[in-house]
PDB file of C-alpha atoms in Angstrom:
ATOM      1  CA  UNK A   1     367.893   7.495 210.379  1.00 70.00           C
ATOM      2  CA  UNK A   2     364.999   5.309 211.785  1.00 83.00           C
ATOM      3  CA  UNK A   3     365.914   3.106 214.642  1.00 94.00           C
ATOM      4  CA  UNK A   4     364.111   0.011 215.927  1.00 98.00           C
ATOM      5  CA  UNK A   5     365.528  -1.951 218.902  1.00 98.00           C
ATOM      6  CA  UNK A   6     364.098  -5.633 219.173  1.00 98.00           C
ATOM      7  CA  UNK A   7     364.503  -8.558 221.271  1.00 98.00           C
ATOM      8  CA  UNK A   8     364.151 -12.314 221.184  1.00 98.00           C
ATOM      9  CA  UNK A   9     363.016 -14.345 224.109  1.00 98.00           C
ATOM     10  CA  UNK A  10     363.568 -17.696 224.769  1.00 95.00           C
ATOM     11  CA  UNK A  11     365.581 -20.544 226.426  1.00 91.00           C
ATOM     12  CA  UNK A  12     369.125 -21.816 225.150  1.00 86.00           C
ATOM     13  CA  UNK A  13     369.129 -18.993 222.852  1.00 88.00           C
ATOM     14  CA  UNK A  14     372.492 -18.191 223.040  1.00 84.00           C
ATOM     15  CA  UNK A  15     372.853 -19.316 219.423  1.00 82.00           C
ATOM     16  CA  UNK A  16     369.779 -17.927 217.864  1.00 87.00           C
ATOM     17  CA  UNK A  17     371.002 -16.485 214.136  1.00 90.00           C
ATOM     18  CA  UNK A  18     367.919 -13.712 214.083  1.00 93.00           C
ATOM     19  CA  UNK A  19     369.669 -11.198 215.361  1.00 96.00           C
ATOM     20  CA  UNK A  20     372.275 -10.931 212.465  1.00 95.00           C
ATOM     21  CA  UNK A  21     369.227 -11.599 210.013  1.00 96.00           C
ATOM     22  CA  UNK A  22     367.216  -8.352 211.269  1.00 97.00           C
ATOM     23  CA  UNK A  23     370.718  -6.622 211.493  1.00 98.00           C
ATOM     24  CA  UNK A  24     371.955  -7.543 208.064  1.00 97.00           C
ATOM     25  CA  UNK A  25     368.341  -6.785 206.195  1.00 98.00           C
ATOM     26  CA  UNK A  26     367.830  -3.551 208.243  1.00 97.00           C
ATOM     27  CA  UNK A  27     371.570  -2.457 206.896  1.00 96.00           C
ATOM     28  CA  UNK A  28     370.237  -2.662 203.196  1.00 96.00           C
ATOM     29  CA  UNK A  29     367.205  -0.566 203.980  1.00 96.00           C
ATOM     30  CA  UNK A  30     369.194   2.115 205.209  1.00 96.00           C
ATOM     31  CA  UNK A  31     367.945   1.279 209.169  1.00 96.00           C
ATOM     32  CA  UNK A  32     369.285   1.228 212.261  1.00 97.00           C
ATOM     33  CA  UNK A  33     368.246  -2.048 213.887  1.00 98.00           C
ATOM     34  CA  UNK A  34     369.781  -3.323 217.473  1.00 98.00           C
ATOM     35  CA  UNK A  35     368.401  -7.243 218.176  1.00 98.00           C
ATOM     36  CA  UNK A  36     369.060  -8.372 221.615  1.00 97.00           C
ATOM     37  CA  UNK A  37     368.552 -12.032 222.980  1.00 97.00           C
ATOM     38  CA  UNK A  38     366.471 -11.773 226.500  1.00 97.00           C
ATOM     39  CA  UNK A  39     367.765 -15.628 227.727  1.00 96.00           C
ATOM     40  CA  UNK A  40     365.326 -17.295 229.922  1.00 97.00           C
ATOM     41  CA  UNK A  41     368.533 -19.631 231.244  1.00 95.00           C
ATOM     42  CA  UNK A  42     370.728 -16.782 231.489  1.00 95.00           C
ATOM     43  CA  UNK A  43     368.336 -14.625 233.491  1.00 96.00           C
ATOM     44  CA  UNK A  44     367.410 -17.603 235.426  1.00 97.00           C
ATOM     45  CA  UNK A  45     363.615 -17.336 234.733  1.00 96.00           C
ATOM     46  CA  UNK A  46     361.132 -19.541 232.864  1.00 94.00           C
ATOM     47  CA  UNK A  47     358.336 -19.757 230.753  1.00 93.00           C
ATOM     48  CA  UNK A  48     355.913 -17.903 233.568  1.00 94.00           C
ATOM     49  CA  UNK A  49     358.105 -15.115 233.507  1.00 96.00           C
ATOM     50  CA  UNK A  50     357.593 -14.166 229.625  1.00 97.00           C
ATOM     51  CA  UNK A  51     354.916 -11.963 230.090  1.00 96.00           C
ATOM     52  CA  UNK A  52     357.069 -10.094 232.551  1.00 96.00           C
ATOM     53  CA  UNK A  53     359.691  -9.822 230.154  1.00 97.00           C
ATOM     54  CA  UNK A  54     357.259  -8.457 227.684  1.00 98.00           C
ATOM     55  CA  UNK A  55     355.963  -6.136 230.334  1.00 97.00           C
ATOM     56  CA  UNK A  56     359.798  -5.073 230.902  1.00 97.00           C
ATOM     57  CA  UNK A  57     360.644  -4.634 227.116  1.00 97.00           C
ATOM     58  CA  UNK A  58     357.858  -2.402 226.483  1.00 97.00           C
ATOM     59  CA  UNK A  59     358.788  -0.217 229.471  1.00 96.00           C
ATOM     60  CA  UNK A  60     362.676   0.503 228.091  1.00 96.00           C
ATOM     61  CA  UNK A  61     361.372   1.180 224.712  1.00 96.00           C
ATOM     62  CA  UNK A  62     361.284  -2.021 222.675  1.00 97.00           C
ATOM     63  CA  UNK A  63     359.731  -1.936 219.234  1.00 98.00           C
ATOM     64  CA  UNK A  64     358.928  -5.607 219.412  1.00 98.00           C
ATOM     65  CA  UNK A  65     359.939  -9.281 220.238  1.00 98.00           C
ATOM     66  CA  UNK A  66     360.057 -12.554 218.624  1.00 98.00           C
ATOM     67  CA  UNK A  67     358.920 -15.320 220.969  1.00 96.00           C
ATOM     68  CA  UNK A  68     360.716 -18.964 220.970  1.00 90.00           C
ATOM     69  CA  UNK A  69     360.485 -22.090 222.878  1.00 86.00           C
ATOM     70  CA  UNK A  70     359.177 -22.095 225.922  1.00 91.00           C
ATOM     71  CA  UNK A  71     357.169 -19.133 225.709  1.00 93.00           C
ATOM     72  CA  UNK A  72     354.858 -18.768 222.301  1.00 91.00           C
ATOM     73  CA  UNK A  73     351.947 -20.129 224.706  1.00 90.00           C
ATOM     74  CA  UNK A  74     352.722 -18.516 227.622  1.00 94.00           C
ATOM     75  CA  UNK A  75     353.276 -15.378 226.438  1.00 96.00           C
ATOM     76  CA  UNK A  76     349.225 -15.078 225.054  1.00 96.00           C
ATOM     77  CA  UNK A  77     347.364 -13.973 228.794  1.00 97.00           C
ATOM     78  CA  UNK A  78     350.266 -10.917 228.866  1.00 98.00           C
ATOM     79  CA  UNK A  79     349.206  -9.027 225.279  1.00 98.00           C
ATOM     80  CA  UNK A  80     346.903  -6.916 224.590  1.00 98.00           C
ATOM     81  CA  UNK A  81     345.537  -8.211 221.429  1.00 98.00           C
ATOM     82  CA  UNK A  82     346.358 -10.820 218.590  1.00 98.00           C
ATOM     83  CA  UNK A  83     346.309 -11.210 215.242  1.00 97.00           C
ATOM     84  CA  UNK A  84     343.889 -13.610 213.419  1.00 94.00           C
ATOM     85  CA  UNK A  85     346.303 -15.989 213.052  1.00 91.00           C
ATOM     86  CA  UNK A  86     347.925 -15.937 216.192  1.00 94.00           C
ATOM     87  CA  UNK A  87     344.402 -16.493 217.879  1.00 94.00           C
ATOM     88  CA  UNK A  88     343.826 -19.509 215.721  1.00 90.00           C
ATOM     89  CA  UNK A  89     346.889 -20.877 216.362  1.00 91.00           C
ATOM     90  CA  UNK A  90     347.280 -20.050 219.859  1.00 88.00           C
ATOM     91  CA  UNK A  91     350.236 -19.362 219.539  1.00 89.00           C
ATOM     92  CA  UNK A  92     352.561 -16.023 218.935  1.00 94.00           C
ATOM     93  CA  UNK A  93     356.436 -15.856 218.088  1.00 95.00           C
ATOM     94  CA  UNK A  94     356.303 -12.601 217.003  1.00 98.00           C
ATOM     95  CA  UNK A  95     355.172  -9.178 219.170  1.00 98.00           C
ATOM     96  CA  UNK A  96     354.425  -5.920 217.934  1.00 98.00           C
ATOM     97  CA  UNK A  97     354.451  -2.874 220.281  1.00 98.00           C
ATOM     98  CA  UNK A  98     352.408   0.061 218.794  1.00 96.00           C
ATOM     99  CA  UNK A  99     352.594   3.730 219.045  1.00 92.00           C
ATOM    100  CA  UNK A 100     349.948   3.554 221.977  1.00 93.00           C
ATOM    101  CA  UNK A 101     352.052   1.088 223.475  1.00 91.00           C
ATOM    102  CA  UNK A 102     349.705  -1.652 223.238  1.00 97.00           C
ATOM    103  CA  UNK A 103     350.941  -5.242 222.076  1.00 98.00           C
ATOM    104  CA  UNK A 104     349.849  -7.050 219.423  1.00 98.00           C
ATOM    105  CA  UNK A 105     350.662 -10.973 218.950  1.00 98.00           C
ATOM    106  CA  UNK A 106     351.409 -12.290 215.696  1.00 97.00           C
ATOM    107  CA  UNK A 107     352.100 -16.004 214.219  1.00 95.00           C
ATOM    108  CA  UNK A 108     354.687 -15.799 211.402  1.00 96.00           C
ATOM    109  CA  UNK A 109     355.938 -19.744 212.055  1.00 94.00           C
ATOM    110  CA  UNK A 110     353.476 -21.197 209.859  1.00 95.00           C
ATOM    111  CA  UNK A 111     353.464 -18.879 206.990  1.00 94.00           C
ATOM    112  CA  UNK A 112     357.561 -19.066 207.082  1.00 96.00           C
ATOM    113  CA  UNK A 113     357.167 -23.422 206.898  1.00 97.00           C
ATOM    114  CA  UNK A 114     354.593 -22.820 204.462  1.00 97.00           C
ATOM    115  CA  UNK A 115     356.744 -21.364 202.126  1.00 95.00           C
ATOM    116  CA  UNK A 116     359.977 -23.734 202.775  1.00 97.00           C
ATOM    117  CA  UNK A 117     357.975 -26.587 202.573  1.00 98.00           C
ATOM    118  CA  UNK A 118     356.753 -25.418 199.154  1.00 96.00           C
ATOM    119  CA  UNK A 119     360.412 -24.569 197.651  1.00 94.00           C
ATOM    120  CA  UNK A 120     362.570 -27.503 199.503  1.00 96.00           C
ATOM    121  CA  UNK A 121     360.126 -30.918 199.194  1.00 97.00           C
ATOM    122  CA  UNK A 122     357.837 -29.796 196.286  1.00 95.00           C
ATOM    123  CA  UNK A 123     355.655 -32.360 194.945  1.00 96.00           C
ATOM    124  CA  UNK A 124     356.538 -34.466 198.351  1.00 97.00           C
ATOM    125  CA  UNK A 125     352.984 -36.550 199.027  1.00 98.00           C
ATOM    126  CA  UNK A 126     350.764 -35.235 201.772  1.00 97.00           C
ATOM    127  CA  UNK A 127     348.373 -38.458 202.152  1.00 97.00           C
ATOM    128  CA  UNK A 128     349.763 -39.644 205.621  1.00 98.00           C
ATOM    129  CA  UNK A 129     352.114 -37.083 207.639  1.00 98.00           C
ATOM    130  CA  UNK A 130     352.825 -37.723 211.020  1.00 98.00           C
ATOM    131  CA  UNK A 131     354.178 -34.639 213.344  1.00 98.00           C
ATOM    132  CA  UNK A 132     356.497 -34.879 216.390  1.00 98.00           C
ATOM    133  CA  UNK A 133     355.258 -31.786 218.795  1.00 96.00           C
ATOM    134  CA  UNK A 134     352.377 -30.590 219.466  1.00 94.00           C
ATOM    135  CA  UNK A 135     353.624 -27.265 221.211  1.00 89.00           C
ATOM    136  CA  UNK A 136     354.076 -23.562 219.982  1.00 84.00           C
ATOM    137  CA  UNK A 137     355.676 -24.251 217.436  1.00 87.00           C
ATOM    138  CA  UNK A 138     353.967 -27.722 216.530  1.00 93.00           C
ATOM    139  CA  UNK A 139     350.974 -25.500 216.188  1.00 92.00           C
ATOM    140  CA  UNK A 140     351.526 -23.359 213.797  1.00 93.00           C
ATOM    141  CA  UNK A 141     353.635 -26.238 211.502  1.00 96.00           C
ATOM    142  CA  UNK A 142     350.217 -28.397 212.021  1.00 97.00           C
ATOM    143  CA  UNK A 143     348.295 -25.430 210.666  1.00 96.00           C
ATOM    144  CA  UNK A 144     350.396 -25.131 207.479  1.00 97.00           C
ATOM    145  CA  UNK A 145     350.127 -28.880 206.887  1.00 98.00           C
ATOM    146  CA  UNK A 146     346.944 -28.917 206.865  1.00 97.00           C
ATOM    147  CA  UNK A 147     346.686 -25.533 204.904  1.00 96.00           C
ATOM    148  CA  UNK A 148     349.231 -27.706 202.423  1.00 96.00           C
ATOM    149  CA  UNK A 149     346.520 -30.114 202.056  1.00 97.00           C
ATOM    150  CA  UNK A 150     347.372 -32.722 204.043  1.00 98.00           C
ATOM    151  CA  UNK A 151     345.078 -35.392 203.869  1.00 98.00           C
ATOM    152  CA  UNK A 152     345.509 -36.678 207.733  1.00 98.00           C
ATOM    153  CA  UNK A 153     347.903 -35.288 210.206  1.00 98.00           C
ATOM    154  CA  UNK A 154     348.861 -37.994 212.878  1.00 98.00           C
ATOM    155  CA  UNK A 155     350.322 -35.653 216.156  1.00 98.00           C
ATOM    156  CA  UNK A 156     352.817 -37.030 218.733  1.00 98.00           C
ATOM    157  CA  UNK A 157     353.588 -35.400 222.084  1.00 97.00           C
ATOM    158  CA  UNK A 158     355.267 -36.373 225.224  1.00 94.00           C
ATOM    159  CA  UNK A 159     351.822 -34.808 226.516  1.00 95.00           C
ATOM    160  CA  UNK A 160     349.248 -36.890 225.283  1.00 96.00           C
ATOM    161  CA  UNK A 161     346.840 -34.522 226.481  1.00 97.00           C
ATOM    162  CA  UNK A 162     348.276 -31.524 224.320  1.00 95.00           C
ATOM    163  CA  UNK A 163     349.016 -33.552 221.151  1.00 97.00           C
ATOM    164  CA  UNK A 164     344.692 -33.905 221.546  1.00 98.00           C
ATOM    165  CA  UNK A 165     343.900 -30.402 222.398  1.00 96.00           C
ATOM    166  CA  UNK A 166     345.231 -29.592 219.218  1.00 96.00           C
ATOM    167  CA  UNK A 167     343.776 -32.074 216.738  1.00 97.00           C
ATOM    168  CA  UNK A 168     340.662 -31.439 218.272  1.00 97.00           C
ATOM    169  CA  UNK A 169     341.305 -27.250 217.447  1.00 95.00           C
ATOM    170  CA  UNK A 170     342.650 -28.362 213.954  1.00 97.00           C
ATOM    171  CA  UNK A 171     339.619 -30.194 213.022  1.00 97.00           C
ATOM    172  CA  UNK A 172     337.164 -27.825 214.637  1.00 96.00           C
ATOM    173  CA  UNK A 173     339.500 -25.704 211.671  1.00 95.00           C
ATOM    174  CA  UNK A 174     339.840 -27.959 209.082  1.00 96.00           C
ATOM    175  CA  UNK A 175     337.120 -30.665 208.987  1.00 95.00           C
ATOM    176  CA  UNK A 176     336.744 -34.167 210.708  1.00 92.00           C
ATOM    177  CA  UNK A 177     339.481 -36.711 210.257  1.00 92.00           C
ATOM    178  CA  UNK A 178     342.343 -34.639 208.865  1.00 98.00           C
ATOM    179  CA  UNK A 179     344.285 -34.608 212.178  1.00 98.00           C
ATOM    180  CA  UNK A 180     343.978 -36.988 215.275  1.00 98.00           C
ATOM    181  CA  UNK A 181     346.516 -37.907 217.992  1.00 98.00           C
ATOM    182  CA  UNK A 182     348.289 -40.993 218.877  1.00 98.00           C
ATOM    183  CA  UNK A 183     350.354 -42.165 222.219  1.00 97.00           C
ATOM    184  CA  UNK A 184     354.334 -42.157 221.482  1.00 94.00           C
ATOM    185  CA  UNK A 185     354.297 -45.963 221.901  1.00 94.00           C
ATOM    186  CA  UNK A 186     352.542 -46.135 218.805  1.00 97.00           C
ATOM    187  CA  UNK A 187     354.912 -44.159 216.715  1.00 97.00           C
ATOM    188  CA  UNK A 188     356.600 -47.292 214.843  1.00 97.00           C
ATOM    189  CA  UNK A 189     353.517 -48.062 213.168  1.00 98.00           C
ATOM    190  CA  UNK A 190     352.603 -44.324 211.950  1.00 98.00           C
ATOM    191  CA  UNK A 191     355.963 -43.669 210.623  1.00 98.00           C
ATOM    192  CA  UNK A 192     356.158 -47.345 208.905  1.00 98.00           C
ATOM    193  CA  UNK A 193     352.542 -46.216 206.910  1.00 97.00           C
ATOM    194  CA  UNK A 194     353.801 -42.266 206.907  1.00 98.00           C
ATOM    195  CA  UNK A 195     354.479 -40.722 203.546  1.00 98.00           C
ATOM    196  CA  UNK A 196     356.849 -37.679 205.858  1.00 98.00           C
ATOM    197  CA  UNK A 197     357.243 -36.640 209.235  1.00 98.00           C
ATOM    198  CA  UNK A 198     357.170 -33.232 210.519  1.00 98.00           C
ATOM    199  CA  UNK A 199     359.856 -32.485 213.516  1.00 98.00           C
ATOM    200  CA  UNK A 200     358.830 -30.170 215.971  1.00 95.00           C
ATOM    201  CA  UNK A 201     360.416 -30.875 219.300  1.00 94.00           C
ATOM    202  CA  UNK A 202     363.503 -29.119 220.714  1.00 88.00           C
ATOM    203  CA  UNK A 203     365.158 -32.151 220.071  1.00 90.00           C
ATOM    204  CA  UNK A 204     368.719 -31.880 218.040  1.00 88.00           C
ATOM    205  CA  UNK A 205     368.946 -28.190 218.549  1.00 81.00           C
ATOM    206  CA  UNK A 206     372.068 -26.851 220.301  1.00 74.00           C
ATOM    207  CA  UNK A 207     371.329 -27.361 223.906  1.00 75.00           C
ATOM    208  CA  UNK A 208     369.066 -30.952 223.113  1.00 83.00           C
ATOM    209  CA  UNK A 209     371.132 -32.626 221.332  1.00 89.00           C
ATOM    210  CA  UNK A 210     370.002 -36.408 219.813  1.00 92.00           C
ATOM    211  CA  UNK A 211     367.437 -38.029 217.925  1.00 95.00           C
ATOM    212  CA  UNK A 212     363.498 -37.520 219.381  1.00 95.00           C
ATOM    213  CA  UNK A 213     363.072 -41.714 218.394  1.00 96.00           C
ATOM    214  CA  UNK A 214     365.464 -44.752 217.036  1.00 96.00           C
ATOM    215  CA  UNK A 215     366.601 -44.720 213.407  1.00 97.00           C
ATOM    216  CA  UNK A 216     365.347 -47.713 212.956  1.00 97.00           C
ATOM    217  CA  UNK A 217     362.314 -46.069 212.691  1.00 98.00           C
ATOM    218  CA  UNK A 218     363.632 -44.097 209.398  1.00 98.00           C
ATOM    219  CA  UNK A 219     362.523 -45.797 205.812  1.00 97.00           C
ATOM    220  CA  UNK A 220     363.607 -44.171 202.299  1.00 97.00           C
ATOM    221  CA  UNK A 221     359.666 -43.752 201.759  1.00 96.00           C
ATOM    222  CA  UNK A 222     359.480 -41.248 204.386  1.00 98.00           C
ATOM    223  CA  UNK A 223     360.605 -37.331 203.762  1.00 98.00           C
ATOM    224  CA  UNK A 224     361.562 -35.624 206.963  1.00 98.00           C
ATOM    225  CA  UNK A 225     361.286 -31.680 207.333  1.00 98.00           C
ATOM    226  CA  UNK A 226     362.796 -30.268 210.465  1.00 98.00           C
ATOM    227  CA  UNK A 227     362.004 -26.937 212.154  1.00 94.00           C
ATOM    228  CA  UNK A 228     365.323 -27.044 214.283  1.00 90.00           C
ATOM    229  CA  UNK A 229     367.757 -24.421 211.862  1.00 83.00           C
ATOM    230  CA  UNK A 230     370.794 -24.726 214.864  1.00 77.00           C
ATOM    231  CA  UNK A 231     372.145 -26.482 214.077  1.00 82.00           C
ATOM    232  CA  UNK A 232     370.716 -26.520 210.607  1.00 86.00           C
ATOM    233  CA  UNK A 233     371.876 -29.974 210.038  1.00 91.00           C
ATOM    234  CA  UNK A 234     370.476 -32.258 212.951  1.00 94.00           C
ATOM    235  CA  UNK A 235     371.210 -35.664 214.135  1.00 96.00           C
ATOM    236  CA  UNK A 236     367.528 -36.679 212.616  1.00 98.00           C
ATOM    237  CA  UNK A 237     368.428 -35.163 209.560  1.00 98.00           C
ATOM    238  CA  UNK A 238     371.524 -36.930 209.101  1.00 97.00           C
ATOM    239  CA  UNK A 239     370.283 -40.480 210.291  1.00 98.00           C
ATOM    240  CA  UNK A 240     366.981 -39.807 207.760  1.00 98.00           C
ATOM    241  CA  UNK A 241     369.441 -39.037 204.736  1.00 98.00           C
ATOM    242  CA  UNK A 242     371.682 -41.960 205.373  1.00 98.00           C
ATOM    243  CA  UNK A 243     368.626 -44.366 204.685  1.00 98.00           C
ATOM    244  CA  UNK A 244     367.610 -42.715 201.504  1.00 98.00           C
ATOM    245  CA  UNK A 245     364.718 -40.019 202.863  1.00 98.00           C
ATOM    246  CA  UNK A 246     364.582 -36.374 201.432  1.00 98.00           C
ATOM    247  CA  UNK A 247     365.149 -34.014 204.044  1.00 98.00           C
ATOM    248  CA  UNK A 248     364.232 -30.247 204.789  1.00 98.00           C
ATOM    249  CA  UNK A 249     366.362 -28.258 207.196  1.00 95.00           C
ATOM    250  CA  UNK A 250     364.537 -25.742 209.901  1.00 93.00           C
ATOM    251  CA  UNK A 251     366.896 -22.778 207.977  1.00 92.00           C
ATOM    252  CA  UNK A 252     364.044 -21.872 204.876  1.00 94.00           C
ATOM    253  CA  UNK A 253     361.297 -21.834 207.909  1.00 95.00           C
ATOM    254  CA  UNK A 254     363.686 -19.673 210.508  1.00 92.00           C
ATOM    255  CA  UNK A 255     364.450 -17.415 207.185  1.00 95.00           C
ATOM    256  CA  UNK A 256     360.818 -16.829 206.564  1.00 96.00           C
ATOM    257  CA  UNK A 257     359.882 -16.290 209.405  1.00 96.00           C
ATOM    258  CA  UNK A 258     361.824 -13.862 210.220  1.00 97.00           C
ATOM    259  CA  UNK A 259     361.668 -11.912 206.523  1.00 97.00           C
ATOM    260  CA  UNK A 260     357.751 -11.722 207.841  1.00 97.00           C
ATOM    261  CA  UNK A 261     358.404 -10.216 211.011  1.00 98.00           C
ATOM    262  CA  UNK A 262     360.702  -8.188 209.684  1.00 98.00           C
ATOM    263  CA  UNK A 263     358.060  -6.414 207.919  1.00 98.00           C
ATOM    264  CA  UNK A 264     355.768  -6.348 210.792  1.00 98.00           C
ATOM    265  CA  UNK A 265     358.713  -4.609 212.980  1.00 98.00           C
ATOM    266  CA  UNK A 266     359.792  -2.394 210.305  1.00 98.00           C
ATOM    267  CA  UNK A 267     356.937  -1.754 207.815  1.00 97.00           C
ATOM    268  CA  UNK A 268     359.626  -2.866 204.940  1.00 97.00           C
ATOM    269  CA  UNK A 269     359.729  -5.347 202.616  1.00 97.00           C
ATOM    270  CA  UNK A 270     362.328  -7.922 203.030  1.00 97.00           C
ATOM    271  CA  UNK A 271     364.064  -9.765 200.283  1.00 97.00           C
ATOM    272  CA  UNK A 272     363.843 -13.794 201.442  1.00 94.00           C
ATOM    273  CA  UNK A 273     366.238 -14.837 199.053  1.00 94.00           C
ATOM    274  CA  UNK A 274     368.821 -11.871 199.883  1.00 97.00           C
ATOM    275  CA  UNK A 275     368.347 -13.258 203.778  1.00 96.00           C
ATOM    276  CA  UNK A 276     368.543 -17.005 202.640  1.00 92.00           C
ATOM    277  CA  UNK A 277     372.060 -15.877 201.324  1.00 93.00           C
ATOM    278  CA  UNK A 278     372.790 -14.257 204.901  1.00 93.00           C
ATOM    279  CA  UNK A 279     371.583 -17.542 206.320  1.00 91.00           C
ATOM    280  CA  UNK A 280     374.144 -19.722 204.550  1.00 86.00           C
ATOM    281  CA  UNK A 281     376.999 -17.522 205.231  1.00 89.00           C
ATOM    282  CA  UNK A 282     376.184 -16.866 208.794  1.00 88.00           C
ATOM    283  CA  UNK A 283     376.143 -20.628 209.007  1.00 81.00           C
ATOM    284  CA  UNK A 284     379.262 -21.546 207.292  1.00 78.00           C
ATOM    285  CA  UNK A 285     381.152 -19.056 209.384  1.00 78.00           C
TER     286      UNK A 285
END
């Protein structure tokens, strides 16, 4: 029987429901699959010491790594190469160690919000969108926005200075004037003119628990897609539905994701809607 042992790094992982996803959809393909969570908190390290981590994994005889927050940047400088996407992006959540032993980055966030923004808000209006987060992950969400056809893509950071860096890269990408950035203090205004906001901050999951702004902020014109999936069903998510918003969970992105680098770890293909079904039992129980 093959075998494939992979990892997950990250902080305040602890939680993290890929492990039973690979280990469920490696069970119907008839492979043995052992997913491990490498904890940043846990190990007492950070986001410098990724690349060591990577270094370390490939040494005991890891097949590959997914990447999470804090590390999807910091992790670039340590591989060997990267995918087309992952170099646009700049950022990688997903590591592929070959038969040489070289590592390969990959970027399977965007694809995996691509296609859960297409099944859970279909025919949601793309005029005005204003993301929260401007990191790894707010990277590769901006890029599928924009892929999406987002007309203008407002970004929001707690670092001004990174929410720029990457609306300058997205319209070096995309074209002038889809995506600019604004301070935080003038997020009332962009979310009173937004058709949907796009959530990517740590913000609500597990360990960050909260809303990243006031509710008062919320309108019913505004949908709300989150790329937290643990909890699945976040404070922002909650406080958005209670005003009348439509609202998409972070568990269709996490599941896509995933069903993508499961076929870069494994050379199978996945089902998404047989790992969906994982998803809602694994969260139920």
């Amino acid at each position: 029987m093959t075998s494939y042992l992979i990892g997950l790094i990250g902080s305040g992982i602890g939680p993290s429901l890929s492990p039973a996803l690979h280990e469920r959809e490696a069970d119907h393909h008839g492979l043995r699959l052992v997913y491990r969570t490498l904890d940043l908190d846990r190990l007492g390290l950070g986001a410098g010491d990724v690349g060591e981590l990577v270094r370390t994994a490939r040494r005991l005889g890891y097949n590959g790594l997914n990447i999470t927050h804090p590390g999807k940047q910091t992790v670039i400088p340590h591989l060997d190469g990267l995918s087309g996407d992952a170099r646009a992006l700049g950022a990688v959540n997903t590591v592929v160690f070959g038969a040489d032993g070289r590592s390969c980055g990959h970027n399977t966030d965007w694809s995996g919000f691509t296609r859960s923004f297409t099944q859970g808000l279909e025919g949601a209006s793309t005029r005005r969108v204003v993301q929260l987060g401007a990191g790894g992950a707010g990277a590769a969400v901006a890029h599928a926005m924009l892929t999406l056809g987002a007309d203008r893509l407002t970004l929001v950071d707690s670092d001004p200075g990174r929410a720029s860096a990457l609306a300058a890269d997205l319209t070096a990408r995309f074209g002038a004037d889809r995506a600019c950035a604004a301070p935080h203090g003038e997020l009332a205004p962009l979310l009173a003119r937004a058709d949907g906001l796009v959530h990517a901050t740590p913000m609500g999951m597990a360990h960050h628990p909260g809303l990243p702004f006031s509710a008062e902020l919320l309108h019913p014109g505004l949908w709300i897609a989150d790329v937290v999936y643990r909890p699945l069903d976040t404070e922002l998510l909650r406080q958005g539905r209670a005003v009348g918003c439509r609202t998409l969970d972070g568990g269709g992105m996490a599941v896509h994701q995933a069903a993508h680098a499961f076929r870069l770890f494994t050379g199978c293909e996945p089902d998404p809607d047989r790992m969906l079904a994982h998803m809602a039992t694994l969260v139920a129980a």
